[in-house]
Structures are given as C-alpha cells and as structure tokens.
One Martini backbone bead per residue (centre of mass of N, CA, C, O) as a GRO file, in nm:
protein
  154
    1UNK     BB    1  -5.326   3.317  -2.635
    2UNK     BB    2  -5.042   3.134  -2.728
    3UNK     BB    3  -4.953   2.776  -2.593
    4UNK     BB    4  -4.626   2.623  -2.554
    5UNK     BB    5  -4.504   2.297  -2.512
    6UNK     BB    6  -4.298   2.113  -2.437
    7UNK     BB    7  -4.128   1.782  -2.495
    8UNK     BB    8  -3.936   1.682  -2.307
    9UNK     BB    9  -4.065   1.517  -2.111
   10UNK     BB   10  -4.164   1.338  -2.334
   11UNK     BB   11  -3.893   1.207  -2.452
   12UNK     BB   12  -3.763   1.094  -2.183
   13UNK     BB   13  -3.958   0.923  -2.123
   14UNK     BB   14  -3.950   0.749  -2.377
   15UNK     BB   15  -3.626   0.680  -2.320
   16UNK     BB   16  -3.660   0.538  -2.120
   17UNK     BB   17  -3.895   0.289  -2.177
   18UNK     BB   18  -3.694   0.187  -2.332
   19UNK     BB   19  -3.447   0.078  -2.197
   20UNK     BB   20  -3.642  -0.076  -1.992
   21UNK     BB   21  -3.727  -0.289  -2.211
   22UNK     BB   22  -3.443  -0.352  -2.320
   23UNK     BB   23  -3.364  -0.456  -2.026
   24UNK     BB   24  -3.635  -0.684  -2.032
   25UNK     BB   25  -3.491  -0.861  -2.287
   26UNK     BB   26  -3.290  -0.995  -2.110
   27UNK     BB   27  -3.132  -1.287  -2.093
   28UNK     BB   28  -2.987  -1.534  -1.917
   29UNK     BB   29  -2.737  -1.710  -1.953
   30UNK     BB   30  -2.704  -1.980  -2.013
   31UNK     BB   31  -2.570  -2.318  -1.926
   32UNK     BB   32  -2.375  -2.555  -2.041
   33UNK     BB   33  -2.392  -2.904  -1.975
   34UNK     BB   34  -2.133  -3.012  -2.198
   35UNK     BB   35  -1.965  -2.799  -2.102
   36UNK     BB   36  -1.681  -2.748  -1.958
   37UNK     BB   37  -1.501  -2.621  -1.717
   38UNK     BB   38  -1.313  -2.370  -1.602
   39UNK     BB   39  -1.022  -2.387  -1.495
   40UNK     BB   40  -0.844  -2.356  -1.244
   41UNK     BB   41  -0.602  -2.191  -1.090
   42UNK     BB   42  -0.329  -2.183  -0.992
   43UNK     BB   43  -0.068  -2.278  -0.791
   44UNK     BB   44   0.174  -2.198  -0.577
   45UNK     BB   45   0.447  -2.279  -0.551
   46UNK     BB   46   0.636  -2.402  -0.292
   47UNK     BB   47   0.899  -2.322  -0.141
   48UNK     BB   48   1.238  -2.458  -0.117
   49UNK     BB   49   1.416  -2.203   0.019
   50UNK     BB   50   1.239  -2.119   0.315
   51UNK     BB   51   1.356  -1.791   0.351
   52UNK     BB   52   1.094  -1.600   0.186
   53UNK     BB   53   1.096  -1.336  -0.016
   54UNK     BB   54   0.961  -1.164  -0.294
   55UNK     BB   55   1.255  -1.203  -0.424
   56UNK     BB   56   1.417  -1.322  -0.128
   57UNK     BB   57   1.649  -1.400   0.116
   58UNK     BB   58   1.574  -1.449   0.456
   59UNK     BB   59   1.661  -1.411   0.789
   60UNK     BB   60   1.538  -1.468   1.047
   61UNK     BB   61   1.487  -1.196   1.249
   62UNK     BB   62   1.635  -0.930   1.455
   63UNK     BB   63   1.685  -0.576   1.373
   64UNK     BB   64   1.889  -0.280   1.262
   65UNK     BB   65   1.900   0.087   1.115
   66UNK     BB   66   2.039   0.383   1.028
   67UNK     BB   67   1.831   0.653   0.871
   68UNK     BB   68   1.965   0.955   0.692
   69UNK     BB   69   1.846   1.256   0.615
   70UNK     BB   70   1.700   1.523   0.519
   71UNK     BB   71   1.609   1.862   0.608
   72UNK     BB   72   1.554   2.177   0.714
   73UNK     BB   73   1.750   2.104   1.012
   74UNK     BB   74   1.901   1.860   0.849
   75UNK     BB   75   2.038   1.571   0.965
   76UNK     BB   76   1.851   1.292   0.997
   77UNK     BB   77   1.732   1.078   1.230
   78UNK     BB   78   1.686   0.679   1.276
   79UNK     BB   79   1.553   0.413   1.425
   80UNK     BB   80   1.530   0.044   1.293
   81UNK     BB   81   1.323  -0.191   1.391
   82UNK     BB   82   1.300  -0.574   1.268
   83UNK     BB   83   1.075  -0.835   1.192
   84UNK     BB   84   1.148  -1.140   1.078
   85UNK     BB   85   0.927  -1.404   0.893
   86UNK     BB   86   0.965  -1.555   0.608
   87UNK     BB   87   1.001  -1.208   0.474
   88UNK     BB   88   0.844  -1.083   0.695
   89UNK     BB   89   0.677  -0.854   0.886
   90UNK     BB   90   0.588  -0.807   1.204
   91UNK     BB   91   0.790  -0.603   1.322
   92UNK     BB   92   0.796  -0.236   1.433
   93UNK     BB   93   1.055   0.046   1.478
   94UNK     BB   94   1.045   0.412   1.537
   95UNK     BB   95   1.308   0.629   1.607
   96UNK     BB   96   1.411   0.939   1.688
   97UNK     BB   97   1.719   1.190   1.695
   98UNK     BB   98   1.588   1.512   1.700
   99UNK     BB   99   1.633   1.811   1.803
  100UNK     BB  100   1.413   1.945   1.673
  101UNK     BB  101   1.075   1.990   1.700
  102UNK     BB  102   0.960   1.913   1.427
  103UNK     BB  103   1.139   1.667   1.370
  104UNK     BB  104   0.986   1.509   1.595
  105UNK     BB  105   0.671   1.529   1.524
  106UNK     BB  106   0.744   1.385   1.235
  107UNK     BB  107   0.863   1.131   1.366
  108UNK     BB  108   0.626   1.046   1.532
  109UNK     BB  109   0.420   0.999   1.341
  110UNK     BB  110   0.567   0.778   1.181
  111UNK     BB  111   0.559   0.579   1.417
  112UNK     BB  112   0.283   0.541   1.412
  113UNK     BB  113   0.203   0.441   1.127
  114UNK     BB  114   0.398   0.196   0.993
  115UNK     BB  115   0.292  -0.063   1.117
  116UNK     BB  116   0.011  -0.080   0.898
  117UNK     BB  117   0.209  -0.089   0.642
  118UNK     BB  118   0.428  -0.324   0.714
  119UNK     BB  119   0.267  -0.537   0.864
  120UNK     BB  120   0.303  -0.820   0.652
  121UNK     BB  121   0.536  -0.753   0.480
  122UNK     BB  122   0.760  -0.774   0.256
  123UNK     BB  123   1.050  -0.629   0.246
  124UNK     BB  124   1.085  -0.627  -0.053
  125UNK     BB  125   0.795  -0.406  -0.067
  126UNK     BB  126   0.929  -0.182   0.088
  127UNK     BB  127   0.801   0.154   0.012
  128UNK     BB  128   0.836   0.478   0.139
  129UNK     BB  129   0.691   0.775   0.192
  130UNK     BB  130   0.404   0.900   0.328
  131UNK     BB  131   0.381   0.916   0.693
  132UNK     BB  132   0.231   1.079   0.877
  133UNK     BB  133   0.271   1.362   0.709
  134UNK     BB  134   0.597   1.251   0.642
  135UNK     BB  135   0.845   1.284   0.399
  136UNK     BB  136   1.123   1.298   0.521
  137UNK     BB  137   1.137   0.998   0.697
  138UNK     BB  138   1.143   0.760   0.482
  139UNK     BB  139   1.411   0.797   0.391
  140UNK     BB  140   1.557   0.675   0.621
  141UNK     BB  141   1.384   0.416   0.639
  142UNK     BB  142   1.484   0.289   0.339
  143UNK     BB  143   1.772   0.279   0.432
  144UNK     BB  144   1.772   0.111   0.661
  145UNK     BB  145   1.627  -0.143   0.503
  146UNK     BB  146   1.838  -0.182   0.339
  147UNK     BB  147   2.052  -0.284   0.532
  148UNK     BB  148   1.855  -0.506   0.652
  149UNK     BB  149   1.865  -0.671   0.406
  150UNK     BB  150   2.184  -0.710   0.371
  151UNK     BB  151   2.200  -0.845   0.717
  152UNK     BB  152   1.976  -1.096   0.619
  153UNK     BB  153   2.156  -1.186   0.339
  154UNK     BB  154   2.432  -1.328   0.518
   0.00000   0.00000   0.00000
C-alpha cells in the first residue's frame, strides 16, 4: 500500500513564512529634519454676515409650518415647530394630525426620532427620508422645512 501525502500544508506554511519575513524587512521611514513640515490645513474664515446657515442667512427664532403628504389613508398633515440659532436647528417638534390610526402611529414614531437627526444641523442640510420606520411622513416634514426656510429668510 502506497501513502501519498498532500503538499498543500507545506506550501501554505512556506507562503506564510515568506509573507512574514518580507513584512519584517520593512523599516519605518524616518522623517528628514531638514525637510519643512507640511503646512497646516487652512481654517475657514469666520462669517461676517451674522446668522448664517450652511448656504443661506436665516434669522434666529422659533418657526412653525404645516406640511402635507400623501399616505394610503389620504392627505395627511404634520405640524413642525423648530428653533434656529445662527442657521442651526436647536430644537424641533413634530405633531401629526391624522384621523387614521396607522398614519398616527407612523407620525408618532417619526416625531420620536426626528430630533436626533436634525438638531445640531444647519437648516439648509435638512432633507429627511425614512425616520422611525415612517417613510411618508418625511415628505410632509420636508415641505414644512421649506416653508420655515422661506419665513426665516424674509
């Protein structure tokens, strides 16, 4: 009876040894003290325009607007109230007005999660989609945000 041994384990070990040996040959690159250090990144210039958002100027204050959207239950509405400081959202509340129990549930989940997404962001950065499992309520919220942006710039 003849026994044949596989050469695969030996080949794998040899390959790993080669890779390990090559890795050990590499040396860290020493910095040349004669070379000047790379320049530091430039700091953005402060905005002289006052209450500036990401790409527009918005007055500080608390604003409210209603936003409608289409749901399987029909046209639904959410009331959005938010506070702006220097174009940044510092507080937000969303109240749904649905008569449909399922739509009310989605609006409630949306309301519970929206603050974590938009507070601390510039109002120009806000464009939500699905929040708290609700994908349709965001359309009403976005409509309300556009109305608030228009009011905050006038």
